């Protein structure tokens, strides 16, 4: 799997001034490929993404989209508060992602509480009808 | 099987293929792309014209790295794929035919990259297998819907000839076995990576350095 990233680097060397990549991908493309081969490998994809994030605490070498990709894995796992945190990080690091990240953050919010149905009280008789009932022998 | 295709000699051959001078083509007109100056690029699922049903998913995994390294913000490709599926746009052809302004608006993308796989084939002959890929790349504005850039890459690879053992029969057996292995699980990924590298980076044909690249707007002689 590592060979592909090396090949990609070499292919890009025509335009890159140094062999080191701008971002720390840590085999993102290889683990994405593995996920496309086997959609059940979502968790493994998530672990790869987490590894990139954990290796780069200051965030400067974290590639575009990585926070959001990991946020989605957490979202699918039901960890919506953490997912929202990651979408927010993506938005802060890459302001051009703001519109999309706002939508994802909104999806993470818990649904508004449903209004409880009120028990039905018998409707009072209109005043004229009450008087008519009283006066009728 | 994979170890056959990741050996250093094959790497050398692939690089030789990648660096071979193509037919001379005139430099592209970058005026629209420069005027638009997109920062963010949405990579949408790939249309597949080959017979290999695995091609689009595998190829999608190769696009984000070179585009981001070129200096553009690339939306998270897997998340985008799932969001499009949830929105009823799981068919890549539907997505490709949709107005790019709609996609630009949905995601807040400056530009949308559409890639089509024309070939993702392994041609089998008794003693050798040729792996071929052929891609079309189109970048459209997410704001105006106009085409900003397009490119095309076609690449082919053959396993290099085996070192002779001096015994003709043994050599033929080795070649046939290698061809058979390639037939059973041809590995298209190195070619796909090379094709993308050339498509995005070749002088006068590729993409100019994006806004997150130090060469942004300083490479007008090349792009």
CSV table of C-alpha atoms in Angstrom, one decimal:
chain,number,residue,atom,x,y,z
A,1,UNK,CA,0.0,0.0,0.0
A,2,UNK,CA,2.9,2.4,0.8
A,3,UNK,CA,4.1,2.0,-2.8
A,4,UNK,CA,1.2,3.9,-4.2
A,5,UNK,CA,1.8,7.0,-2.1
A,6,UNK,CA,5.5,6.8,-3.1
A,7,UNK,CA,4.5,6.6,-6.7
A,8,UNK,CA,2.1,9.5,-6.3
A,9,UNK,CA,4.9,11.5,-4.8
A,10,UNK,CA,7.2,10.7,-7.6
A,11,UNK,CA,4.5,11.5,-10.1
A,12,UNK,CA,4.0,14.8,-8.5
A,13,UNK,CA,7.8,15.5,-8.3
A,14,UNK,CA,7.5,17.4,-11.6
A,15,UNK,CA,5.8,20.2,-9.8
A,16,UNK,CA,6.8,19.8,-6.2
A,17,UNK,CA,10.2,21.3,-5.3
A,18,UNK,CA,10.9,18.7,-2.6
A,19,UNK,CA,9.9,15.0,-2.3
A,20,UNK,CA,8.2,15.7,1.0
A,21,UNK,CA,4.4,16.2,0.7
A,22,UNK,CA,2.7,19.4,1.8
A,23,UNK,CA,0.4,17.4,4.1
A,24,UNK,CA,0.7,14.3,6.2
A,25,UNK,CA,-1.6,11.9,4.5
A,26,UNK,CA,-0.4,8.7,6.2
A,27,UNK,CA,-1.9,6.5,3.6
A,28,UNK,CA,-5.3,8.2,3.3
A,29,UNK,CA,-5.6,7.1,-0.3
A,30,UNK,CA,-4.7,3.5,0.5
A,31,UNK,CA,-7.2,3.3,3.4
A,32,UNK,CA,-9.9,5.0,1.2
A,33,UNK,CA,-9.2,2.4,-1.4
A,34,UNK,CA,-9.5,-0.4,1.2
A,35,UNK,CA,-12.9,1.1,2.2
A,36,UNK,CA,-14.0,1.1,-1.5
A,37,UNK,CA,-13.0,-2.6,-1.7
A,38,UNK,CA,-14.9,-3.5,1.4
A,39,UNK,CA,-17.5,-1.0,2.7
A,40,UNK,CA,-17.5,-2.8,6.1
A,41,UNK,CA,-14.0,-1.3,6.7
A,42,UNK,CA,-15.4,2.1,7.8
A,43,UNK,CA,-13.9,1.8,11.3
A,44,UNK,CA,-10.4,1.0,9.9
A,45,UNK,CA,-10.7,4.1,7.7
A,46,UNK,CA,-11.7,6.1,10.8
A,47,UNK,CA,-8.6,4.7,12.7
A,48,UNK,CA,-6.4,5.9,9.9
A,49,UNK,CA,-7.9,9.4,9.9
A,50,UNK,CA,-7.6,9.5,13.7
A,51,UNK,CA,-3.9,8.6,13.4
A,52,UNK,CA,-3.3,11.5,11.1
A,53,UNK,CA,-5.0,13.9,13.5
A,54,UNK,CA,-3.3,12.5,16.6
A,55,UNK,CA,0.2,12.7,14.9
A,56,UNK,CA,-0.3,16.4,14.1
A,57,UNK,CA,-1.7,18.2,17.2
A,58,UNK,CA,-1.0,21.6,15.8
A,59,UNK,CA,-2.9,20.8,12.6
A,60,UNK,CA,-0.7,22.5,10.1
A,61,UNK,CA,0.0,19.3,8.2
A,62,UNK,CA,-3.4,17.9,8.4
A,63,UNK,CA,-4.8,17.7,4.9
A,64,UNK,CA,-8.0,19.4,3.7
A,65,UNK,CA,-11.0,17.3,4.5
A,66,UNK,CA,-9.4,14.9,7.1
A,67,UNK,CA,-11.2,16.4,10.2
A,68,UNK,CA,-14.5,16.3,8.3
A,69,UNK,CA,-13.9,12.7,7.1
A,70,UNK,CA,-13.2,11.6,10.6
A,71,UNK,CA,-16.2,13.6,11.8
A,72,UNK,CA,-18.4,11.6,9.5
A,73,UNK,CA,-17.1,8.3,10.8
A,74,UNK,CA,-18.0,9.4,14.4
A,75,UNK,CA,-21.4,10.7,13.2
A,76,UNK,CA,-22.3,7.3,11.7
A,77,UNK,CA,-21.2,5.7,15.0
A,78,UNK,CA,-23.6,7.9,16.9
A,79,UNK,CA,-21.0,10.1,18.5
A,80,UNK,CA,-22.6,13.3,17.2
A,81,UNK,CA,-21.3,15.7,19.7
A,82,UNK,CA,-17.7,14.7,18.9
A,83,UNK,CA,-18.5,14.7,15.2
A,84,UNK,CA,-19.8,18.3,15.5
A,85,UNK,CA,-16.5,19.2,17.1
A,86,UNK,CA,-14.6,17.8,14.2
A,87,UNK,CA,-16.7,19.6,11.6
A,88,UNK,CA,-16.1,22.8,13.5
A,89,UNK,CA,-12.3,22.1,13.4
A,90,UNK,CA,-12.5,21.6,9.7
A,91,UNK,CA,-14.4,24.9,9.3
A,92,UNK,CA,-11.9,26.8,11.4
A,93,UNK,CA,-8.9,25.4,9.6
A,94,UNK,CA,-10.4,25.7,6.2
A,95,UNK,CA,-12.9,28.6,6.1
A,96,UNK,CA,-13.8,27.7,2.5
A,97,UNK,CA,-15.6,24.6,3.9
A,98,UNK,CA,-17.8,26.7,6.1
A,99,UNK,CA,-21.1,26.3,4.2
A,100,UNK,CA,-20.8,22.5,4.0
A,101,UNK,CA,-19.6,22.2,7.6
A,102,UNK,CA,-22.4,24.3,9.0
A,103,UNK,CA,-24.8,21.9,7.3
A,104,UNK,CA,-23.0,18.9,8.9
A,105,UNK,CA,-22.9,20.6,12.3
A,106,UNK,CA,-26.7,21.2,12.1
A,107,UNK,CA,-27.2,17.5,11.3
A,108,UNK,CA,-25.4,16.7,14.6
A,109,UNK,CA,-27.7,18.8,16.7
A,110,UNK,CA,-30.2,16.7,18.7
A,111,UNK,CA,-33.7,16.9,17.3
A,112,UNK,CA,-36.0,19.5,19.1
A,113,UNK,CA,-38.2,18.0,21.8
A,114,UNK,CA,-41.6,17.0,20.4
A,115,UNK,CA,-44.5,19.0,22.0
A,116,UNK,CA,-46.4,16.6,24.3
A,117,UNK,CA,-50.1,16.2,23.2
A,118,UNK,CA,-52.4,18.0,25.8
A,119,UNK,CA,-55.2,15.8,27.2
A,120,UNK,CA,-58.6,16.9,25.6
A,121,UNK,CA,-60.9,18.7,28.2
A,122,UNK,CA,-64.6,18.7,27.5
A,123,UNK,CA,-65.5,22.0,25.8
A,124,UNK,CA,-67.8,24.2,28.1
A,125,UNK,CA,-71.3,24.8,26.9
A,126,UNK,CA,-71.9,28.2,25.4
A,127,UNK,CA,-73.5,30.6,28.0
A,128,UNK,CA,-76.8,30.9,26.1
A,129,UNK,CA,-77.3,27.1,25.9
A,130,UNK,CA,-76.6,26.8,29.7
A,131,UNK,CA,-79.4,29.4,30.4
A,132,UNK,CA,-81.8,27.6,28.0
A,133,UNK,CA,-81.1,24.3,29.8
A,134,UNK,CA,-81.8,25.9,33.2
A,135,UNK,CA,-85.1,27.5,32.2
A,136,UNK,CA,-86.5,24.5,30.4
A,137,UNK,CA,-88.8,22.7,32.8
B,1,UNK,CA,0.3,-10.9,-6.1
B,2,UNK,CA,0.8,-7.3,-5.0
B,3,UNK,CA,4.6,-7.9,-4.5
B,4,UNK,CA,5.0,-8.5,-8.2
B,5,UNK,CA,3.7,-5.1,-8.9
B,6,UNK,CA,5.5,-3.1,-6.3
B,7,UNK,CA,9.0,-4.2,-7.1
B,8,UNK,CA,11.6,-1.5,-7.8
B,9,UNK,CA,12.2,-2.5,-11.5
B,10,UNK,CA,8.5,-2.1,-12.2
B,11,UNK,CA,8.6,1.3,-10.5
B,12,UNK,CA,11.4,2.3,-12.8
B,13,UNK,CA,9.4,1.2,-15.8
B,14,UNK,CA,6.3,3.1,-14.7
B,15,UNK,CA,8.3,6.3,-14.1
B,16,UNK,CA,9.8,5.8,-17.6
B,17,UNK,CA,6.3,5.6,-19.0
B,18,UNK,CA,5.2,8.6,-17.0
B,19,UNK,CA,8.0,10.8,-18.1
B,20,UNK,CA,8.0,9.8,-21.8
B,21,UNK,CA,7.3,12.8,-23.9
B,22,UNK,CA,3.8,12.8,-25.2
B,23,UNK,CA,2.9,14.1,-28.6
B,24,UNK,CA,3.4,17.9,-28.7
B,25,UNK,CA,0.1,19.6,-27.7
B,26,UNK,CA,-0.5,23.3,-27.6
B,27,UNK,CA,-0.6,25.0,-24.2
B,28,UNK,CA,-4.0,25.3,-22.7
B,29,UNK,CA,-5.8,28.6,-22.3
B,30,UNK,CA,-5.9,29.4,-18.6
B,31,UNK,CA,-7.6,32.7,-18.8
B,32,UNK,CA,-11.0,31.5,-17.5
B,33,UNK,CA,-9.4,29.5,-14.7
B,34,UNK,CA,-7.2,32.4,-13.7
B,35,UNK,CA,-10.1,34.8,-13.7
B,36,UNK,CA,-12.2,32.5,-11.6
B,37,UNK,CA,-9.3,31.6,-9.2
B,38,UNK,CA,-11.1,28.8,-7.4
B,39,UNK,CA,-10.0,27.9,-3.9
B,40,UNK,CA,-12.2,24.9,-3.1
B,41,UNK,CA,-12.8,22.0,-5.4
B,42,UNK,CA,-15.5,19.4,-5.1
B,43,UNK,CA,-14.5,16.0,-6.4
B,44,UNK,CA,-17.7,14.2,-7.4
B,45,UNK,CA,-18.1,10.4,-8.0
B,46,UNK,CA,-16.5,9.2,-11.2
B,47,UNK,CA,-18.4,8.1,-14.3
B,48,UNK,CA,-17.4,4.7,-15.5
B,49,UNK,CA,-17.3,3.8,-19.2
B,50,UNK,CA,-15.1,0.7,-18.6
B,51,UNK,CA,-16.5,-2.8,-17.8
B,52,UNK,CA,-14.8,-3.0,-14.4
B,53,UNK,CA,-17.5,-2.2,-11.8
B,54,UNK,CA,-14.8,-1.6,-9.1
B,55,UNK,CA,-13.1,1.1,-11.1
B,56,UNK,CA,-15.1,4.2,-10.0
B,57,UNK,CA,-14.7,3.6,-6.3
B,58,UNK,CA,-11.0,2.8,-6.5
B,59,UNK,CA,-10.3,5.7,-8.7
B,60,UNK,CA,-12.2,8.1,-6.5
B,61,UNK,CA,-9.7,7.3,-3.7
B,62,UNK,CA,-6.8,8.6,-5.8
B,63,UNK,CA,-8.0,12.1,-6.6
B,64,UNK,CA,-7.9,14.0,-3.4
B,65,UNK,CA,-4.2,13.7,-2.7
B,66,UNK,CA,-2.7,15.2,-5.9
B,67,UNK,CA,-5.4,17.9,-6.0
B,68,UNK,CA,-4.7,19.0,-2.5
B,69,UNK,CA,-1.0,18.8,-2.9
B,70,UNK,CA,-1.5,21.1,-5.9
B,71,UNK,CA,-2.8,23.8,-3.5
B,72,UNK,CA,-6.5,23.5,-3.6
B,73,UNK,CA,-9.0,22.9,-0.8
B,74,UNK,CA,-10.5,19.5,-1.6
B,75,UNK,CA,-13.8,18.6,0.1
B,76,UNK,CA,-13.7,15.3,1.9
B,77,UNK,CA,-14.3,12.8,-0.9
B,78,UNK,CA,-15.9,10.0,1.1
B,79,UNK,CA,-18.2,12.3,3.0
B,80,UNK,CA,-19.3,14.0,-0.2
B,81,UNK,CA,-20.0,10.6,-1.8
B,82,UNK,CA,-22.2,9.7,1.1
B,83,UNK,CA,-24.0,13.0,1.2
B,84,UNK,CA,-24.8,12.8,-2.5
B,85,UNK,CA,-26.1,9.3,-2.0
B,86,UNK,CA,-28.3,10.4,0.8
B,87,UNK,CA,-29.6,13.3,-1.4
B,88,UNK,CA,-30.6,10.8,-4.2
B,89,UNK,CA,-27.5,11.5,-6.3
B,90,UNK,CA,-25.9,8.1,-6.0
B,91,UNK,CA,-25.7,7.7,-9.8
B,92,UNK,CA,-22.5,9.4,-11.0
B,93,UNK,CA,-24.0,10.1,-14.4
B,94,UNK,CA,-26.8,12.0,-12.8
B,95,UNK,CA,-24.3,14.1,-10.8
B,96,UNK,CA,-22.2,14.8,-14.0
B,97,UNK,CA,-25.3,16.0,-15.8
B,98,UNK,CA,-26.5,18.2,-12.9
B,99,UNK,CA,-25.7,21.9,-13.2
B,100,UNK,CA,-22.4,22.5,-11.4
B,101,UNK,CA,-23.9,25.7,-10.0
B,102,UNK,CA,-26.4,23.5,-8.0
B,103,UNK,CA,-23.5,21.4,-6.6
B,104,UNK,CA,-21.4,24.6,-6.0
B,105,UNK,CA,-24.3,26.0,-4.0
B,106,UNK,CA,-25.0,22.8,-2.1
B,107,UNK,CA,-21.5,22.5,-0.8
B,108,UNK,CA,-20.2,26.0,-1.2
B,109,UNK,CA,-17.7,24.9,-3.8
B,110,UNK,CA,-15.9,27.3,-6.1
B,111,UNK,CA,-15.3,24.5,-8.7
B,112,UNK,CA,-16.4,20.9,-9.3
B,113,UNK,CA,-14.1,18.2,-10.8
B,114,UNK,CA,-15.7,15.6,-13.0
B,115,UNK,CA,-13.7,12.6,-14.0
B,116,UNK,CA,-14.7,9.9,-16.5
B,117,UNK,CA,-13.0,6.6,-16.8
B,118,UNK,CA,-12.9,5.6,-20.5
B,119,UNK,CA,-10.6,2.6,-20.0
B,120,UNK,CA,-9.7,0.5,-17.0
B,121,UNK,CA,-8.7,-2.6,-18.8
B,122,UNK,CA,-6.3,-5.5,-18.8
B,123,UNK,CA,-5.8,-6.9,-22.2
B,124,UNK,CA,-4.8,-10.6,-22.0
B,125,UNK,CA,-2.5,-12.4,-24.4
B,126,UNK,CA,-0.9,-15.7,-23.7
B,127,UNK,CA,2.5,-14.4,-22.6
B,128,UNK,CA,1.7,-10.9,-21.5
B,129,UNK,CA,-1.0,-8.6,-20.1
B,130,UNK,CA,-1.2,-5.0,-20.9
B,131,UNK,CA,-3.0,-2.8,-18.3
B,132,UNK,CA,-4.6,0.3,-19.8
B,133,UNK,CA,-6.2,3.4,-18.2
B,134,UNK,CA,-7.8,6.4,-19.9
B,135,UNK,CA,-9.4,9.3,-18.1
B,136,UNK,CA,-11.1,12.6,-18.9
B,137,UNK,CA,-10.9,15.4,-16.4
B,138,UNK,CA,-13.2,18.4,-16.5
B,139,UNK,CA,-13.2,21.3,-14.0
B,140,UNK,CA,-16.3,23.5,-14.0
B,141,UNK,CA,-17.1,26.7,-12.1
B,142,UNK,CA,-19.5,26.1,-9.1
B,143,UNK,CA,-20.5,29.8,-9.5
B,144,UNK,CA,-21.2,30.2,-13.2
B,145,UNK,CA,-21.3,26.6,-14.5
B,146,UNK,CA,-18.6,27.4,-17.1
B,147,UNK,CA,-15.9,24.9,-18.0
B,148,UNK,CA,-12.6,26.2,-16.6
B,149,UNK,CA,-10.2,23.4,-17.5
B,150,UNK,CA,-10.1,19.9,-19.0
B,151,UNK,CA,-7.5,17.3,-19.6
B,152,UNK,CA,-7.1,13.8,-20.8
B,153,UNK,CA,-4.7,11.0,-19.8
B,154,UNK,CA,-4.1,7.6,-21.3
B,155,UNK,CA,-1.5,5.2,-20.0
B,156,UNK,CA,-0.5,1.6,-20.5
B,157,UNK,CA,1.7,-0.8,-18.6
B,158,UNK,CA,3.2,-4.2,-19.3
B,159,UNK,CA,5.0,-6.3,-16.8
B,160,UNK,CA,8.7,-6.0,-17.7
B,161,UNK,CA,10.3,-9.0,-19.4
B,162,UNK,CA,11.6,-11.5,-16.9
B,163,UNK,CA,15.3,-12.0,-16.4
B,164,UNK,CA,16.2,-14.9,-18.6
B,165,UNK,CA,17.1,-18.1,-16.7
B,166,UNK,CA,18.9,-19.3,-19.9
B,167,UNK,CA,16.3,-22.1,-20.2
B,168,UNK,CA,13.7,-21.0,-22.8
B,169,UNK,CA,11.0,-23.2,-21.5
B,170,UNK,CA,11.5,-22.0,-17.9
B,171,UNK,CA,11.4,-18.4,-19.2
B,172,UNK,CA,8.1,-19.0,-21.0
B,173,UNK,CA,6.6,-20.5,-18.0
B,174,UNK,CA,7.6,-17.6,-15.8
B,175,UNK,CA,6.2,-15.0,-18.3
B,176,UNK,CA,2.9,-17.0,-18.6
B,177,UNK,CA,2.6,-17.2,-14.8
B,178,UNK,CA,3.2,-13.4,-14.4
B,179,UNK,CA,0.6,-12.7,-17.1
B,180,UNK,CA,-1.8,-15.0,-15.4
B,181,UNK,CA,-1.2,-13.3,-12.0
B,182,UNK,CA,-1.8,-9.9,-13.6
B,183,UNK,CA,-5.0,-11.3,-15.3
B,184,UNK,CA,-6.3,-12.6,-11.9
B,185,UNK,CA,-5.8,-9.3,-10.2
B,186,UNK,CA,-4.4,-6.6,-12.4
B,187,UNK,CA,-3.3,-3.6,-10.2
B,188,UNK,CA,-4.5,-0.4,-11.8
B,189,UNK,CA,-3.7,1.9,-9.0
B,190,UNK,CA,-0.1,2.8,-9.8
B,191,UNK,CA,-1.2,3.8,-13.3
B,192,UNK,CA,-4.1,5.8,-11.9
B,193,UNK,CA,-1.8,7.7,-9.6
B,194,UNK,CA,0.6,8.4,-12.4
B,195,UNK,CA,-2.2,9.5,-14.7
B,196,UNK,CA,-3.4,12.0,-12.1
B,197,UNK,CA,0.0,13.3,-11.4
B,198,UNK,CA,0.5,14.0,-15.1
B,199,UNK,CA,-3.0,15.4,-15.5
B,200,UNK,CA,-2.7,17.9,-12.7
B,201,UNK,CA,1.0,18.8,-13.0
B,202,UNK,CA,2.2,18.7,-16.6
B,203,UNK,CA,3.4,22.1,-17.7
B,204,UNK,CA,1.0,23.9,-20.0
B,205,UNK,CA,-1.6,21.1,-19.5
B,206,UNK,CA,-2.1,20.7,-15.8
B,207,UNK,CA,-3.6,22.9,-13.2
B,208,UNK,CA,-1.9,26.1,-12.0
B,209,UNK,CA,-0.8,26.0,-8.4
B,210,UNK,CA,-3.8,26.6,-6.2
B,211,UNK,CA,-4.2,29.3,-3.5
B,212,UNK,CA,-2.7,27.1,-0.7
B,213,UNK,CA,0.5,26.5,-2.8
B,214,UNK,CA,3.5,28.9,-2.5
B,215,UNK,CA,3.7,29.1,-6.3
B,216,UNK,CA,0.2,30.3,-6.6
B,217,UNK,CA,-0.1,33.1,-9.2
B,218,UNK,CA,3.7,32.9,-9.7
B,219,UNK,CA,3.6,30.2,-12.3
B,220,UNK,CA,2.0,32.0,-15.2
B,221,UNK,CA,4.9,31.0,-17.5
B,222,UNK,CA,4.0,27.4,-17.1
B,223,UNK,CA,0.2,27.7,-16.7
